mmCIF file of C-alpha atoms in Angstrom:
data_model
loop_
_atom_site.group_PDB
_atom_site.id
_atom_site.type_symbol
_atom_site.label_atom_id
_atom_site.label_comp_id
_atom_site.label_asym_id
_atom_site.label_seq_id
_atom_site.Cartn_x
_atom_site.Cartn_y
_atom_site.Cartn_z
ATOM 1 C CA UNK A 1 126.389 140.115 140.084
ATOM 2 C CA UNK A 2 123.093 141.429 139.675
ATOM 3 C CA UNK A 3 121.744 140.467 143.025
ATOM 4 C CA UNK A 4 124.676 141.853 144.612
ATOM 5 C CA UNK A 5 124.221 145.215 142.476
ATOM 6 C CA UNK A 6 120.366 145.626 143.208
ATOM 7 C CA UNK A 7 120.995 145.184 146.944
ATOM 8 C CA UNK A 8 122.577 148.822 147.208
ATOM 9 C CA UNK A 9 119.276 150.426 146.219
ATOM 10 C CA UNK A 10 116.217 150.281 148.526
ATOM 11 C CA UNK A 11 113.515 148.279 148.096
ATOM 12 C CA UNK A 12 111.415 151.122 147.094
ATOM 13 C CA UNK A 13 113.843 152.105 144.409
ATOM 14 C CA UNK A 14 113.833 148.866 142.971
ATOM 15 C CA UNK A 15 109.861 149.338 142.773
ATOM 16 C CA UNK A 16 110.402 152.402 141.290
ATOM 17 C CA UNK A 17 113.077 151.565 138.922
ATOM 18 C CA UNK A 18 110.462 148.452 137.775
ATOM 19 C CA UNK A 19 107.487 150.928 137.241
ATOM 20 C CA UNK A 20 109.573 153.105 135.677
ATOM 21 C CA UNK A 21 111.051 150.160 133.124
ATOM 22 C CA UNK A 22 107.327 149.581 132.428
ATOM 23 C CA UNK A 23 106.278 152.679 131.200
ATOM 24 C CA UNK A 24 109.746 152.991 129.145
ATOM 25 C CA UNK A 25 108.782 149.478 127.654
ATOM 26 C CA UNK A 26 105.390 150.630 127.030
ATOM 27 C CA UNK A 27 105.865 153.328 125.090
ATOM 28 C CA UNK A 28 108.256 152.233 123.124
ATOM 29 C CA UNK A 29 106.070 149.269 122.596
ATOM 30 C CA UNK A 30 103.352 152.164 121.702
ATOM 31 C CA UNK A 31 105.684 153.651 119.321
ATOM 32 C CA UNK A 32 106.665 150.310 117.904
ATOM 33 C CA UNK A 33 103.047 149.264 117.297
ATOM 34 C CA UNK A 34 102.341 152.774 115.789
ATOM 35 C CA UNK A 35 104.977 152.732 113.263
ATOM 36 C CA UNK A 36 104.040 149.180 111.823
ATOM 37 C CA UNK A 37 100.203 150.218 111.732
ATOM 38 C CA UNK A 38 100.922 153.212 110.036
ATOM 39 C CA UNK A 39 103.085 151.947 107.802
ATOM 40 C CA UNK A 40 100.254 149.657 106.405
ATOM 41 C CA UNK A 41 98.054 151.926 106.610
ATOM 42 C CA UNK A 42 99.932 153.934 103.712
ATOM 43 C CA UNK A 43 100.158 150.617 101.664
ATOM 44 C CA UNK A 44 96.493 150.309 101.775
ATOM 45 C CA UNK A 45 95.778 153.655 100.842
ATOM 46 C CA UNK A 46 98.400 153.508 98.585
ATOM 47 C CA UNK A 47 96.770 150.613 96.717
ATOM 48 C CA UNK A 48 93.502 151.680 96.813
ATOM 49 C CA UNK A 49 94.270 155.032 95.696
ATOM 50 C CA UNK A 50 96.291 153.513 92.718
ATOM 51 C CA UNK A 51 96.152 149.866 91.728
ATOM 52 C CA UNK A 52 92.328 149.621 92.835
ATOM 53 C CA UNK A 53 91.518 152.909 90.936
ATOM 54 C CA UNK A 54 93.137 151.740 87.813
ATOM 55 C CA UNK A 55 91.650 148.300 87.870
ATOM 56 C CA UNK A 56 87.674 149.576 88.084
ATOM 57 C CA UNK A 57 88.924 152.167 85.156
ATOM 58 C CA UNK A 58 90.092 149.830 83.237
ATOM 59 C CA UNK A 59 87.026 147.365 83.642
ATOM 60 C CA UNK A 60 85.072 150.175 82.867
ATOM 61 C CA UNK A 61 86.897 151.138 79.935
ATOM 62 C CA UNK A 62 87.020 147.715 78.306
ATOM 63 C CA UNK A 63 83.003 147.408 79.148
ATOM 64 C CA UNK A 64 82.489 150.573 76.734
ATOM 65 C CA UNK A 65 85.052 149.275 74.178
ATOM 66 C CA UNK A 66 82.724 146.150 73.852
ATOM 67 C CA UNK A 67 79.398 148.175 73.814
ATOM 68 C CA UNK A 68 81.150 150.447 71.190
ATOM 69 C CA UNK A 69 82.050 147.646 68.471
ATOM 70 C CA UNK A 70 78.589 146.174 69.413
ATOM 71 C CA UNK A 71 76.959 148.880 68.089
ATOM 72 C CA UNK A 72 78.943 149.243 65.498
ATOM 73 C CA UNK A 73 78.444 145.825 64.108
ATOM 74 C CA UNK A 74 74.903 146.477 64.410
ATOM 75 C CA UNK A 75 74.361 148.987 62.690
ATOM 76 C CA UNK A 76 76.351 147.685 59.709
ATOM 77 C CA UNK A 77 73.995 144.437 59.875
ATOM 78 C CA UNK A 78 71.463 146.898 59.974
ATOM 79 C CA UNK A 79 71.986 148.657 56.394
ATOM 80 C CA UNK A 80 69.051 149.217 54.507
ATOM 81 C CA UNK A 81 66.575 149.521 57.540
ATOM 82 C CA UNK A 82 67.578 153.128 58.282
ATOM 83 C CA UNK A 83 65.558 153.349 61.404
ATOM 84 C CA UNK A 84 66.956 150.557 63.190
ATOM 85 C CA UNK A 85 70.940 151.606 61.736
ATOM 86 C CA UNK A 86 69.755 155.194 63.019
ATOM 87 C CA UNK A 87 69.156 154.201 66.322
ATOM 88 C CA UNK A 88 72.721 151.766 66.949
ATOM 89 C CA UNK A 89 74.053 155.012 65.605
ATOM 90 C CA UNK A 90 73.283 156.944 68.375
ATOM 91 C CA UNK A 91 73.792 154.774 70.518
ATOM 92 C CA UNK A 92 77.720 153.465 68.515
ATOM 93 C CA UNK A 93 77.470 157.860 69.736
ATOM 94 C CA UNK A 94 76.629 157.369 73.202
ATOM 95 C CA UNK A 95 79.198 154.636 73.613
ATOM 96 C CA UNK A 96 82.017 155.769 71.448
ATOM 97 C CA UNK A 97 81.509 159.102 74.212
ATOM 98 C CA UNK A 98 81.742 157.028 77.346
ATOM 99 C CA UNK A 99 84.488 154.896 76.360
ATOM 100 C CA UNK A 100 86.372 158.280 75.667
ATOM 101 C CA UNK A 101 85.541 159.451 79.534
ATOM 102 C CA UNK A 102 86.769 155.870 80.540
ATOM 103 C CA UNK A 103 89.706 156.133 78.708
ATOM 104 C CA UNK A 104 90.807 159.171 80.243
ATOM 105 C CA UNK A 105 89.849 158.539 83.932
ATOM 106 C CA UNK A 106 92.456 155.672 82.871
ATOM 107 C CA UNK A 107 95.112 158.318 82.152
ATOM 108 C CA UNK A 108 94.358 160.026 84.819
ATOM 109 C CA UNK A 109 94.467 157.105 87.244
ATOM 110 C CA UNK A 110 97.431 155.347 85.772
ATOM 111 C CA UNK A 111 99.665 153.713 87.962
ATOM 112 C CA UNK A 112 102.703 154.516 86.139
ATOM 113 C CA UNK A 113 104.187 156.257 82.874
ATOM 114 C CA UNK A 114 103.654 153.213 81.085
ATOM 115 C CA UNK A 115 100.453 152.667 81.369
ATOM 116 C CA UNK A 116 99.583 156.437 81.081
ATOM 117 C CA UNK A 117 100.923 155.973 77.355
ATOM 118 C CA UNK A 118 99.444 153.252 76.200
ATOM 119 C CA UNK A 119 96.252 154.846 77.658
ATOM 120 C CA UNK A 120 97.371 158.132 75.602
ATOM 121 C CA UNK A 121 98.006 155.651 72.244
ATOM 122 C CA UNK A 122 94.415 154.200 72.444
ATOM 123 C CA UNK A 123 92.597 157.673 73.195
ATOM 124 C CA UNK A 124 94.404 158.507 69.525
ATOM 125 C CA UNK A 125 93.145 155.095 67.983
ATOM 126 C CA UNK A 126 90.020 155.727 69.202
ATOM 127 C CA UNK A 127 89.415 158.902 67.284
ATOM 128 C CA UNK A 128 91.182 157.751 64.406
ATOM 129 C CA UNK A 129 88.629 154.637 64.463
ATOM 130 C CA UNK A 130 85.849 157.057 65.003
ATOM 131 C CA UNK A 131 86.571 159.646 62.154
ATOM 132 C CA UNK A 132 87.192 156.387 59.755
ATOM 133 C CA UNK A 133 83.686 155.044 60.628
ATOM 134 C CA UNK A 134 81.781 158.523 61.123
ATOM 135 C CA UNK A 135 80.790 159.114 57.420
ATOM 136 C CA UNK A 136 79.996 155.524 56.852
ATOM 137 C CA UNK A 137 76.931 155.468 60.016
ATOM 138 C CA UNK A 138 76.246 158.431 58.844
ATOM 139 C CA UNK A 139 75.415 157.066 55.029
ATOM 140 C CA UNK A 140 73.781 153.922 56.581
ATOM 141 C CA UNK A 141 71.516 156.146 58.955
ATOM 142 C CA UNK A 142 70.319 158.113 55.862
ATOM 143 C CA UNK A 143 69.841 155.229 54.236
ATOM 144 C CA UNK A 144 72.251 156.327 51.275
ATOM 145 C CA UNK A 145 73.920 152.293 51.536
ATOM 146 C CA UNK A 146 71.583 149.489 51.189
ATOM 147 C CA UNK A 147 73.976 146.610 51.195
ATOM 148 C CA UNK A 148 75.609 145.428 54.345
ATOM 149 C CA UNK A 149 77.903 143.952 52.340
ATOM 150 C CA UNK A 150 78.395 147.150 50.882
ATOM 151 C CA UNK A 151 78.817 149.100 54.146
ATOM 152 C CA UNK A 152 81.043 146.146 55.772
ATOM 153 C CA UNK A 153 83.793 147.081 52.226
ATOM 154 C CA UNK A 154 83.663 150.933 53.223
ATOM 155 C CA UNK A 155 84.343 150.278 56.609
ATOM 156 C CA UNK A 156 87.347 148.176 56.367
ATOM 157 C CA UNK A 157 90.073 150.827 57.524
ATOM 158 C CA UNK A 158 87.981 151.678 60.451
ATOM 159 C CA UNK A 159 87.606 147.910 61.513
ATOM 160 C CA UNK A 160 91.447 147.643 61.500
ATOM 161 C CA UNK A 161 91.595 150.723 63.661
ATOM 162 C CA UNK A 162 89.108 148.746 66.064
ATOM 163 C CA UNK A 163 90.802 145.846 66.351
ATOM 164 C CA UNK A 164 94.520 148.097 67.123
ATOM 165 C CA UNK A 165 92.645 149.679 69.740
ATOM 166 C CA UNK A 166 90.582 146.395 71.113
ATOM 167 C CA UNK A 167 94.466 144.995 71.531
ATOM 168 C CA UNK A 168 95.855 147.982 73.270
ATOM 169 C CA UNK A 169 93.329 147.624 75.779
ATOM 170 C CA UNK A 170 93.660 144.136 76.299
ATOM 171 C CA UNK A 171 97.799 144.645 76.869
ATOM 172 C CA UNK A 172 96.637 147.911 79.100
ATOM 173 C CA UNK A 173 94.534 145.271 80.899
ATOM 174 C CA UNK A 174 97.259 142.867 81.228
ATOM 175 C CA UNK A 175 99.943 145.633 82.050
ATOM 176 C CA UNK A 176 96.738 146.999 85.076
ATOM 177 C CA UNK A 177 96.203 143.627 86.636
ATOM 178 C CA UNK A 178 99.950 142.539 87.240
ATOM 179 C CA UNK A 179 100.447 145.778 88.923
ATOM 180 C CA UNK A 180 97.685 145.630 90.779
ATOM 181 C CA UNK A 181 98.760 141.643 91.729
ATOM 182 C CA UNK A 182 101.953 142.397 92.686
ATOM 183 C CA UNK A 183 101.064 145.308 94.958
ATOM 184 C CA UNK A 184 97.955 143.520 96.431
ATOM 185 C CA UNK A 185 101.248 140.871 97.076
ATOM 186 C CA UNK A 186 103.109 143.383 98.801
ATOM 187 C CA UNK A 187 100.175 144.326 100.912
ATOM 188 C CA UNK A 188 99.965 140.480 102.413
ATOM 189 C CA UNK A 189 103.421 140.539 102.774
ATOM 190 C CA UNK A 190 103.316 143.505 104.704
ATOM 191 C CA UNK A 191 100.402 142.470 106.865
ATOM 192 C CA UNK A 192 102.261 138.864 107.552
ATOM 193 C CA UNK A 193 105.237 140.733 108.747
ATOM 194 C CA UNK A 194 102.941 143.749 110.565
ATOM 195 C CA UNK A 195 101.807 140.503 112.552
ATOM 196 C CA UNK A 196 104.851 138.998 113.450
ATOM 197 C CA UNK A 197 105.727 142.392 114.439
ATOM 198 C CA UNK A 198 103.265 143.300 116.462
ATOM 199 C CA UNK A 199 103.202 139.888 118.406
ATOM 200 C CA UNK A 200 107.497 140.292 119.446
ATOM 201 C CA UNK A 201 106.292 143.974 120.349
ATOM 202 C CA UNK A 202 104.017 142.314 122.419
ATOM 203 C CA UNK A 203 105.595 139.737 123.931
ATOM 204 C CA UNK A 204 108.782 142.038 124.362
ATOM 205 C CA UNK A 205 107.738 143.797 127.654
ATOM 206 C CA UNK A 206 107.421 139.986 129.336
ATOM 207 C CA UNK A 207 110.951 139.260 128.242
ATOM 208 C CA UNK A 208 112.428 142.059 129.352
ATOM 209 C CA UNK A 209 110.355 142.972 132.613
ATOM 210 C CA UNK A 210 109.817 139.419 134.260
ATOM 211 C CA UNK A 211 113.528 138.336 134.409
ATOM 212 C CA UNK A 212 113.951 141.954 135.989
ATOM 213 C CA UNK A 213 111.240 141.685 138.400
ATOM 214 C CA UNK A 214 112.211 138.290 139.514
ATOM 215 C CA UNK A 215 115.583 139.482 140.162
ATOM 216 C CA UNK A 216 114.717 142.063 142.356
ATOM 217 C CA UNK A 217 111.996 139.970 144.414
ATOM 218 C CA UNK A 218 114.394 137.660 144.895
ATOM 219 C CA UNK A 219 116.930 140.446 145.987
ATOM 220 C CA UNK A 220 113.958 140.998 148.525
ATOM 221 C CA UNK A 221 112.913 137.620 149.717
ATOM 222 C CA UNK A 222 116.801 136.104 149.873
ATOM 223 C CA UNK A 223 117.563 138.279 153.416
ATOM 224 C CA UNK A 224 114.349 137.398 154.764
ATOM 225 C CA UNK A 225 114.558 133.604 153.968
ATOM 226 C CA UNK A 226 118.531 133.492 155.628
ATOM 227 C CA UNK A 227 116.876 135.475 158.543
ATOM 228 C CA UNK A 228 114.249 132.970 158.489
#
């Protein structure tokens, strides 16, 4: 048995053996612990890097969407009063620009193919919507419409080409926040099990070691005790 077995070392290579078990236990404990942290390390980064990215683009993309038909439904109110129509054309300008930026710091920080090309589709709706409703601003800014009503008729096709591209990016939002979800899922899971993990890594070196070392203090103590 293993009593028996120990007895044919000395005691000091038992002591040895025990140290040595230790360090073995340690390291691989070491390497153990290493391993899980790393591992969620790269699932945070990966998420952040990704999902996290594509989540603030898209919140800043549907921000400038909304300033965009703002302004655009301003400056059709607007018509007749060319000053104030000239200056929601600027800024329809200023947003129609940023929501293009947006839009492509969306492509560029897509997730996946899929979103990439619905990204791609409303970059092209986008500049279909703002060639439709170019020449109309311009008219109202130089005060060559008078009628809202008037201007609200001419731009018709361009409104259409809003709302297509106002319901691309709410799908693109959809599509951005369940991937984001279910890899911000993946990440709990992950730390859950990096816990458990980490804990029978732990507790391992007890399990293993403290049988051992009993066995061979008691290989020790059992001649002394009969001599006793």
């Amino acid at each position: 048995n293993w009593i028996n077995w120990l007895r044919g070392f000395s005691i000091r290579s038992r002591l040895i053996a025990c140290m040595a078990l230790v360090v073995v236990i340690g390291t691989i404990v070491g390497a153990g612990m290493s391993w899980r942290l790393m591992s969620l390390k790269g699932e945070f980064d990966s998420f952040a890097h990704e999902e996290f990215t594509a989540t603030q683009r898209m919140a800043d993309l549907a921000l400038n969407l909304s300033k965009l038909r703002g302004q655009e439904k301003a400056a059709i109110i607007n018509t007749g009063d060319s000053v104030t129509a000239e200056g929601h054309f600027k800024a329809w300008r200023e947003a129609l620009a940023e929501t293009g930026k947006a839009n492509d710091a969306l492509i560029a920080a897509a997730p996946n193919d899929e979103i990439r090309q619905a990204a791609t589709t409303l970059k092209d709706k986008l500049e279909a919507y703002s060639k439709s409703l170019r020449p109309t601003l311009e008219l109202i800014a130089g005060n060559a419409l008078s009628s809202s009503a008037e201007a609200y008729q001419s731009t018709d096709t361009a409104r259409q080409e809003a709302d297509q591209a106002e319901a691309i990016a709410a799908q693109l939002n959809t599509s951005v926040v369940t991937i984001a979800d279910a890899r911000r899922n993946t990440v709990e899971r992950e730390v859950q099990s990096t816990i458990v993990s980490l804990w029978a890594l732990l507790l391992s070196p007890g399990i293993i070691f403290l049988p051992l070392m009993g066995a061979t203090v008691y290989s020790i103590t059992r001649p002394l005790m009969r001599a006793e």
